[in-house]
Coordinates of C-alpha atoms and ligand atoms in Angstrom, one line a residue:
M1 CA -124.2 -117.1 -40.1
A2 CA -121.4 -114.7 -40.9
Q3 CA -118.5 -117.0 -41.2
L4 CA -115.7 -115.6 -43.4
E5 CA -113.8 -117.7 -46.0
L6 CA -110.8 -116.8 -48.2
I7 CA -110.3 -119.2 -51.1
H8 CA -107.0 -119.3 -52.9
L9 CA -106.7 -115.5 -52.6
N10 CA -104.0 -113.8 -54.7
K11 CA -103.0 -110.2 -55.4
T12 CA -100.5 -109.1 -58.0
F13 CA -99.8 -105.3 -58.2
S14 CA -97.0 -105.8 -60.8
P15 CA -94.8 -108.8 -61.8
K16 CA -92.4 -107.9 -59.0
V17 CA -95.0 -106.9 -56.3
V18 CA -97.1 -110.0 -55.5
P19 CA -98.0 -109.4 -51.8
V20 CA -100.7 -112.1 -51.4
K21 CA -100.0 -115.7 -52.6
D22 CA -102.6 -118.4 -52.5
I23 CA -104.1 -117.6 -49.1
S24 CA -107.0 -120.0 -48.0
L25 CA -108.5 -119.8 -44.6
T26 CA -111.7 -119.7 -42.7
V27 CA -112.8 -117.6 -39.7
E28 CA -115.8 -119.0 -37.9
D29 CA -118.3 -116.9 -35.9
G30 CA -116.9 -116.0 -32.5
E31 CA -113.3 -116.5 -33.8
F32 CA -110.6 -113.8 -33.6
L33 CA -108.0 -114.3 -36.3
S34 CA -104.8 -112.3 -36.3
L35 CA -102.8 -111.9 -39.4
L36 CA -99.2 -111.6 -38.1
G37 CA -96.1 -110.9 -40.1
P38 CA -93.4 -108.4 -40.8
S39 CA -93.9 -105.1 -42.6
G40 CA -94.8 -105.5 -46.3
C41 CA -95.8 -109.2 -46.0
G42 CA -99.3 -108.5 -47.4
K43 CA -101.5 -108.2 -44.2
S44 CA -103.3 -104.9 -45.1
T45 CA -103.8 -106.1 -48.7
I46 CA -105.6 -109.2 -47.5
L47 CA -107.8 -107.0 -45.2
R48 CA -108.5 -104.6 -48.0
M49 CA -109.6 -107.5 -50.3
I50 CA -112.0 -108.7 -47.5
A51 CA -113.4 -105.2 -47.2
G52 CA -113.7 -104.8 -51.0
L53 CA -111.3 -101.9 -51.2
E54 CA -109.0 -104.0 -53.4
L55 CA -110.0 -106.6 -56.0
P56 CA -108.2 -110.0 -55.8
T57 CA -106.2 -111.0 -58.9
Q58 CA -107.5 -114.5 -58.2
G59 CA -109.6 -116.2 -55.6
Q60 CA -112.7 -115.5 -53.6
V61 CA -114.0 -113.9 -50.5
V62 CA -117.0 -115.6 -49.1
I63 CA -119.1 -114.1 -46.2
G64 CA -121.9 -116.1 -44.6
G65 CA -121.8 -118.5 -47.6
Q66 CA -122.2 -115.7 -50.1
D67 CA -119.4 -114.9 -52.6
V68 CA -118.8 -111.2 -52.2
T69 CA -115.6 -111.0 -54.2
Q70 CA -117.1 -108.6 -56.8
M71 CA -119.4 -106.8 -54.4
Q72 CA -118.9 -103.1 -53.6
P73 CA -117.5 -102.3 -50.1
G74 CA -120.7 -100.5 -49.1
D75 CA -122.7 -103.6 -49.9
R76 CA -120.7 -105.8 -47.6
N77 CA -121.8 -105.5 -44.0
I78 CA -118.3 -105.0 -42.7
A79 CA -116.8 -102.7 -40.1
M80 CA -113.2 -101.7 -40.6
V81 CA -110.7 -99.8 -38.4
F82 CA -107.7 -98.5 -40.4
Q83 CA -104.1 -98.0 -39.5
S84 CA -104.7 -94.3 -39.9
Y85 CA -107.9 -93.3 -38.0
A86 CA -109.9 -91.8 -40.9
L87 CA -112.4 -89.9 -38.7
Y88 CA -114.7 -87.1 -40.1
P89 CA -112.8 -84.0 -39.0
H90 CA -115.8 -81.7 -38.9
M91 CA -117.9 -83.9 -36.7
T92 CA -117.8 -84.3 -32.9
V93 CA -116.8 -87.6 -31.3
Y94 CA -120.5 -88.4 -30.7
Q95 CA -121.3 -87.7 -34.4
N96 CA -118.4 -89.7 -35.6
L97 CA -119.5 -92.7 -33.5
S98 CA -123.1 -92.4 -34.6
A99 CA -122.6 -91.6 -38.3
G100 CA -122.9 -95.1 -39.6
L101 CA -126.0 -95.8 -37.6
R102 CA -127.6 -92.6 -38.8
L103 CA -127.0 -93.5 -42.4
K104 CA -128.7 -96.8 -41.7
K105 CA -131.7 -94.9 -40.2
V106 CA -131.5 -96.6 -36.9
P107 CA -133.9 -95.0 -34.4
K108 CA -132.4 -92.1 -32.5
A109 CA -132.9 -93.6 -29.0
E110 CA -131.2 -96.9 -30.2
I111 CA -128.3 -94.9 -31.6
D112 CA -127.9 -93.0 -28.4
K113 CA -127.9 -96.2 -26.3
R114 CA -125.3 -98.0 -28.4
V115 CA -123.0 -95.0 -28.7
R116 CA -123.1 -94.5 -25.0
E117 CA -122.3 -98.1 -24.3
V118 CA -119.3 -98.1 -26.6
A119 CA -118.1 -94.7 -25.3
Q120 CA -118.3 -96.2 -21.8
I121 CA -116.2 -99.2 -22.7
L122 CA -113.6 -97.1 -24.5
E123 CA -113.6 -94.2 -21.9
L124 CA -114.7 -91.6 -24.4
N125 CA -117.6 -90.1 -22.3
E126 CA -115.7 -87.0 -21.5
L127 CA -114.7 -86.4 -25.1
M128 CA -118.1 -86.6 -26.8
Q129 CA -118.4 -83.0 -27.9
R130 CA -114.8 -82.6 -29.1
K131 CA -113.7 -82.8 -32.7
P132 CA -110.9 -85.1 -33.9
G133 CA -108.5 -82.1 -34.2
Q134 CA -108.9 -81.6 -30.4
L135 CA -107.9 -85.2 -29.5
S136 CA -104.6 -87.0 -29.0
G137 CA -103.6 -89.8 -31.3
G138 CA -104.6 -92.4 -28.8
Q139 CA -108.0 -90.8 -28.2
R140 CA -108.6 -90.6 -32.0
Q141 CA -107.8 -94.3 -32.3
R142 CA -110.3 -95.2 -29.6
V143 CA -112.9 -93.3 -31.5
A144 CA -112.0 -95.2 -34.7
V145 CA -112.4 -98.5 -32.8
G146 CA -115.7 -97.3 -31.3
R147 CA -117.1 -96.4 -34.7
A148 CA -116.6 -99.9 -35.8
L149 CA -118.1 -101.4 -32.6
V150 CA -121.4 -99.5 -32.6
R151 CA -122.4 -101.1 -35.9
D152 CA -123.9 -104.6 -36.0
S153 CA -121.5 -106.0 -38.6
D154 CA -121.1 -109.4 -40.2
V155 CA -117.3 -109.2 -40.0
F156 CA -114.9 -106.9 -38.1
L157 CA -111.6 -105.9 -39.7
L158 CA -108.9 -104.1 -37.7
D159 CA -105.6 -103.0 -39.3
E160 CA -103.0 -102.3 -36.6
P161 CA -105.6 -100.3 -34.5
L162 CA -103.2 -99.8 -31.6
S163 CA -100.0 -98.9 -33.5
N164 CA -100.3 -95.2 -32.6
L165 CA -100.8 -95.6 -28.9
D166 CA -98.1 -95.4 -26.3
A167 CA -97.0 -98.7 -24.6
L168 CA -99.1 -98.3 -21.5
L169 CA -102.3 -97.3 -23.3
R170 CA -101.7 -100.0 -25.8
E171 CA -101.8 -102.6 -23.1
N172 CA -105.0 -101.2 -21.6
V173 CA -106.8 -100.9 -24.9
R174 CA -105.6 -104.4 -25.8
A175 CA -107.2 -105.9 -22.7
E176 CA -110.4 -103.9 -23.4
L177 CA -110.5 -105.1 -27.0
K178 CA -110.2 -108.7 -25.8
Q179 CA -113.2 -108.3 -23.6
I180 CA -115.2 -106.4 -26.2
F181 CA -114.7 -109.0 -28.9
E182 CA -115.1 -112.0 -26.7
A183 CA -118.6 -110.7 -26.0
Q184 CA -119.7 -110.5 -29.6
Q185 CA -120.2 -113.2 -32.3
A186 CA -119.0 -111.9 -35.7
P187 CA -115.7 -113.1 -37.0
V188 CA -112.8 -110.7 -36.3
V189 CA -109.7 -110.3 -38.5
Y190 CA -107.0 -108.3 -36.8
V191 CA -103.8 -107.2 -38.6
T192 CA -100.6 -106.7 -36.5
H193 CA -96.9 -107.1 -36.7
D194 CA -96.9 -107.2 -32.9
Q195 CA -96.7 -110.8 -31.7
T196 CA -97.9 -110.0 -28.2
E197 CA -101.1 -108.5 -29.6
A198 CA -101.6 -111.5 -31.8
M199 CA -100.9 -114.0 -29.1
T200 CA -103.0 -112.4 -26.4
L201 CA -106.1 -111.4 -28.5
S202 CA -106.5 -114.3 -30.9
T203 CA -108.2 -117.6 -31.0
K204 CA -106.3 -118.3 -34.2
V205 CA -103.1 -116.8 -35.6
A206 CA -102.1 -116.8 -39.3
V207 CA -98.4 -116.1 -39.6
L208 CA -97.5 -114.6 -43.0
N209 CA -94.2 -114.0 -44.7
D210 CA -93.6 -112.6 -48.2
G211 CA -97.3 -113.1 -49.1
Y212 CA -97.4 -116.8 -48.1
L213 CA -99.3 -118.3 -45.2
Q214 CA -96.6 -119.9 -43.0
Q215 CA -98.9 -121.4 -40.3
L216 CA -102.5 -121.2 -39.2
D217 CA -103.0 -122.4 -35.6
S218 CA -104.0 -121.5 -32.1
P219 CA -101.6 -119.1 -30.3
D220 CA -100.4 -122.0 -28.1
R221 CA -99.6 -124.2 -31.0
I222 CA -97.8 -121.4 -32.9
Y223 CA -95.6 -121.0 -29.9
S224 CA -95.1 -124.7 -28.9
H225 CA -95.1 -126.2 -32.4
P226 CA -93.8 -123.7 -35.0
A227 CA -94.2 -125.2 -38.5
N228 CA -91.0 -123.8 -39.7
Q229 CA -87.9 -121.7 -38.9
F230 CA -89.6 -118.4 -39.9
V231 CA -92.5 -118.9 -37.4
A232 CA -90.1 -120.1 -34.7
G233 CA -87.9 -117.0 -35.1
F234 CA -90.8 -114.5 -35.5
V235 CA -92.9 -115.5 -32.5
G236 CA -91.4 -115.3 -29.1
S237 CA -89.4 -112.7 -27.4
P238 CA -86.5 -112.9 -26.8
Q239 CA -86.1 -114.8 -30.0
M240 CA -85.6 -118.6 -30.1
N241 CA -82.0 -119.7 -30.5
L242 CA -81.8 -121.2 -34.0
L243 CA -78.5 -123.0 -34.4
T244 CA -77.3 -124.8 -37.5
L245 CA -75.3 -127.7 -36.2
P246 CA -73.4 -130.6 -37.9
C247 CA -74.7 -134.1 -37.2
R248 CA -72.5 -137.1 -36.3
D249 CA -73.2 -140.4 -34.6
R250 CA -77.0 -139.8 -34.2
H251 CA -76.1 -136.5 -32.4
A252 CA -76.1 -132.8 -33.3
W253 CA -72.9 -131.1 -32.1
L254 CA -73.3 -127.8 -30.3
G255 CA -69.7 -126.7 -30.1
N256 CA -67.9 -129.5 -28.3
F257 CA -71.2 -130.9 -26.8
Q258 CA -73.5 -133.6 -28.1
I259 CA -77.2 -133.3 -28.3
P260 CA -79.2 -136.5 -29.1
L261 CA -81.1 -136.2 -32.3
P262 CA -84.8 -137.2 -32.3
N263 CA -85.8 -140.3 -34.2
L264 CA -85.4 -139.5 -37.8
P265 CA -85.8 -141.8 -40.8
T266 CA -82.4 -140.6 -42.1
I267 CA -79.7 -138.6 -40.4
P268 CA -79.0 -135.4 -42.2
S269 CA -75.5 -133.9 -42.4
E270 CA -76.7 -130.7 -40.8
V271 CA -79.7 -129.7 -38.8
V272 CA -81.2 -126.6 -37.2
L273 CA -81.8 -126.8 -33.5
G274 CA -84.4 -124.4 -32.1
I275 CA -84.4 -123.7 -28.3
R276 CA -86.1 -120.8 -26.6
P277 CA -84.0 -118.8 -24.2
E278 CA -86.5 -119.4 -21.4
H279 CA -86.1 -123.2 -21.8
I280 CA -82.4 -123.3 -21.2
R281 CA -81.6 -123.6 -17.5
L282 CA -78.7 -123.9 -15.2
A283 CA -77.6 -127.4 -14.4
Q284 CA -78.3 -128.5 -10.8
P285 CA -75.3 -129.6 -8.7
G286 CA -74.5 -133.2 -9.8
E287 CA -76.8 -133.0 -12.9
R288 CA -75.2 -133.7 -16.2
P289 CA -75.1 -130.5 -18.2
T290 CA -75.9 -130.3 -21.9
I291 CA -73.5 -127.5 -22.7
Q292 CA -70.9 -125.3 -21.0
G293 CA -69.8 -121.8 -22.0
R294 CA -68.6 -118.4 -20.9
V295 CA -70.9 -115.4 -20.5
F296 CA -69.9 -112.5 -22.8
L297 CA -73.0 -110.3 -22.8
V298 CA -75.8 -109.7 -20.2
E299 CA -78.9 -107.6 -21.0
N300 CA -81.1 -106.7 -18.1
L301 CA -84.8 -107.1 -19.1
G302 CA -86.1 -106.3 -15.6
M303 CA -87.9 -109.6 -14.9
Y304 CA -85.0 -111.6 -16.3
K305 CA -81.5 -111.2 -17.5
L306 CA -80.9 -112.2 -21.1
V307 CA -77.5 -113.9 -20.9
S308 CA -75.4 -114.6 -24.0
V309 CA -73.0 -117.6 -23.6
Q310 CA -70.2 -118.6 -25.9
V311 CA -69.9 -122.4 -26.2
A312 CA -66.3 -123.5 -27.1
N313 CA -66.1 -125.3 -30.4
S314 CA -62.8 -127.1 -31.3
Q315 CA -64.1 -127.7 -34.9
G316 CA -64.7 -124.0 -35.6
S317 CA -65.8 -120.7 -34.2
P318 CA -67.7 -120.6 -30.8
V319 CA -71.5 -121.0 -30.9
T320 CA -73.6 -118.4 -29.2
V321 CA -76.6 -119.4 -27.1
R322 CA -78.9 -117.1 -25.2
T323 CA -80.7 -118.0 -22.0
L324 CA -83.0 -116.2 -19.6
L325 CA -81.7 -116.2 -16.0
S326 CA -82.5 -114.6 -12.7
P327 CA -82.2 -110.8 -12.5
N328 CA -80.7 -111.0 -9.0
E329 CA -77.3 -112.3 -9.9
D330 CA -74.3 -110.9 -11.6
W331 CA -73.7 -113.3 -14.5
S332 CA -70.9 -111.3 -16.2
N333 CA -67.9 -113.4 -17.4
R334 CA -69.1 -116.5 -15.5
E335 CA -68.5 -120.0 -16.8
L336 CA -72.0 -121.7 -16.9
T337 CA -73.1 -125.2 -17.1
L338 CA -76.5 -125.4 -18.8
V339 CA -79.2 -127.9 -19.5
I340 CA -81.2 -128.0 -22.7
P341 CA -84.2 -130.2 -21.9
E342 CA -85.0 -132.6 -24.8
E343 CA -88.7 -132.1 -24.6
V344 CA -88.6 -128.4 -25.5
T345 CA -86.2 -128.7 -28.5
H346 CA -87.3 -128.0 -32.0
W347 CA -85.7 -129.4 -35.1
F348 CA -85.7 -127.9 -38.6
D349 CA -84.5 -128.7 -42.0
P350 CA -81.6 -126.3 -42.8
V351 CA -82.5 -126.1 -46.5
S352 CA -86.4 -125.8 -46.5
G353 CA -86.7 -124.4 -43.0
D354 CA -89.6 -126.8 -42.3
A355 CA -89.9 -128.5 -38.9
L356 CA -88.6 -132.1 -39.2
K357 CA -91.4 -134.7 -38.9
L358 CA -90.6 -136.7 -35.9
Ligands
ATP401 N1 -101.8 -100.1 -54.3 C1 -100.6 -100.6 -54.3 N2 -99.9 -100.6 -55.5 C2 -98.7 -101.2 -55.5 N3 -98.1 -101.9 -54.5 C3 -98.8 -102.0 -53.3 C4 -100.1 -101.3 -53.2 N4 -100.5 -101.6 -51.9 C5 -99.5 -102.3 -51.3 N5 -98.5 -102.5 -52.2 C6 -97.3 -103.3 -51.9 O1 -97.7 -104.6 -51.5 C7 -96.8 -105.1 -50.4 C8 -97.7 -105.5 -49.2 O2 -98.3 -104.3 -48.7 P1 -99.2 -104.4 -47.4 O3 -99.7 -103.0 -47.2 O4 -100.2 -105.4 -47.6 O5 -98.2 -104.8 -46.3 P2 -98.4 -105.0 -44.7 O6 -98.1 -106.4 -44.4 O7 -99.7 -104.4 -44.3 O8 -97.2 -104.1 -44.1 P3 -97.2 -103.0 -42.9 O9 -97.0 -103.9 -41.6 O10 -96.0 -102.2 -43.2 O11 -98.5 -102.3 -42.9 C9 -95.8 -104.0 -50.1 O12 -94.7 -104.3 -50.8 C10 -96.5 -102.7 -50.7 O13 -95.5 -101.8 -51.1
MG402 MG1 -100.3 -102.7 -43.2

C-alpha cells in the first residue's frame, strides 16, 4: 500500500512568494499523476515537499497511510528524477545506475540483473562504461531516469525529465516511459509544463496556476470538460478560441451572428464562448452556417492549416476566430461560411472564469 496523499499543502517562501496554496489530492497505486502548469506555478515545490527536500508551511504528506511530513528525505522510500540530471560525475553509467542498490546492500547478482533490465529499456547498454562527462544531455537524462527505475520505490517523482531532450528523442522516451510506468505499481507524480506529455502519459492530470489547483481529472475530461477558462486555454494546441461576447435575446452575439445560449438560470450580459479550432468546420452546401468571415492569416502546421478568420461586427471591431482546415487548399483571403456545432461549445463566466453550470 503506497498510495500518496497531499492534505491542504501550503508553501510560503515570503509574504510575496506563496507558490503552493491549499493543494489536496490523492494518487493511488498504479496511477500516474501529472502536475501541469506554466513556469513558476509551484510544480517543483510540490514535488520537493513530497520528497522531503522542502518542508510545507502547512499541510501533510502521507505515503501508504503514514504521515511523512516531518520525515527526512532519506527515510522516505522515494525515487526522484530532477530537472537537472544530478548524476555522480566520477562514476560510470553502470555505477550510477547501481549506486542506490549498492547502498541498500542488495545482492550483487540482483543488482546486475535490474541494472541490465533498465539499461535495455532505456538503450543504455552501449554506454555502461562511460562517465556522465562523456554523454550527451539526452543520454544523461536517460541515466537519471534509469537510476530512479532500478530502485523498488514507494513513490516515483519526476521533474520535467524530458526537458533537455530534442523533440524526436523526447517523443521516443515519452513512449518508453509510458510503457515502463504502466508495468509498475507505485504511484507516479510527473511534473511538466508540456501538455502533450501530461495528456499522453497520465491517468490523472492536476492543472495548476499561481499555486492553486485548477482541475484534477482524467486527460479526457480535462480536454472535453475544462473547469475554467485557464484550463481551457492552457490545454489544447492550437489554443481554444475564447471569445467574450455580449448576450441578447437568449443568444450570444459573435460579430453579426447569433449563437444560441445553453439553458441558464439567468442570462448574463456577457459570456465567454470557448470553441476549439478543430471543432469549427466549413458549412456544407445548403447547410445553415453559424458564422461567416474573411481569412486574414493562414499558418501551415503540416497536417492542417490554422486559418484565422475575421467575422464582421457592425456593433464594434471584428471578432477573430481560428479554425483548423485541410492543408491541401489555399485559404488566403477567402470568404468562409463556418459551422460551430453546439455540442462542442464551452461557456464560461467572464468575471470568475469558471465554466457555467448547465
Ligand atoms: N527556495 C526558494 N526560495 C524562494 N522562492 C522560491 C524557492 N524555490 C522556488 N521559489 C519560487 O517559488 C515559485 C514556484 O517555483 P517552482 O520551482 O515550484 O515553479 P515550477 O512550477 O516548477 O516552474 P518551472 O516550470 O519554471 O520549473 C517561483 O516563483 C520560484 O521563484
Ligand atoms: Mg520546476
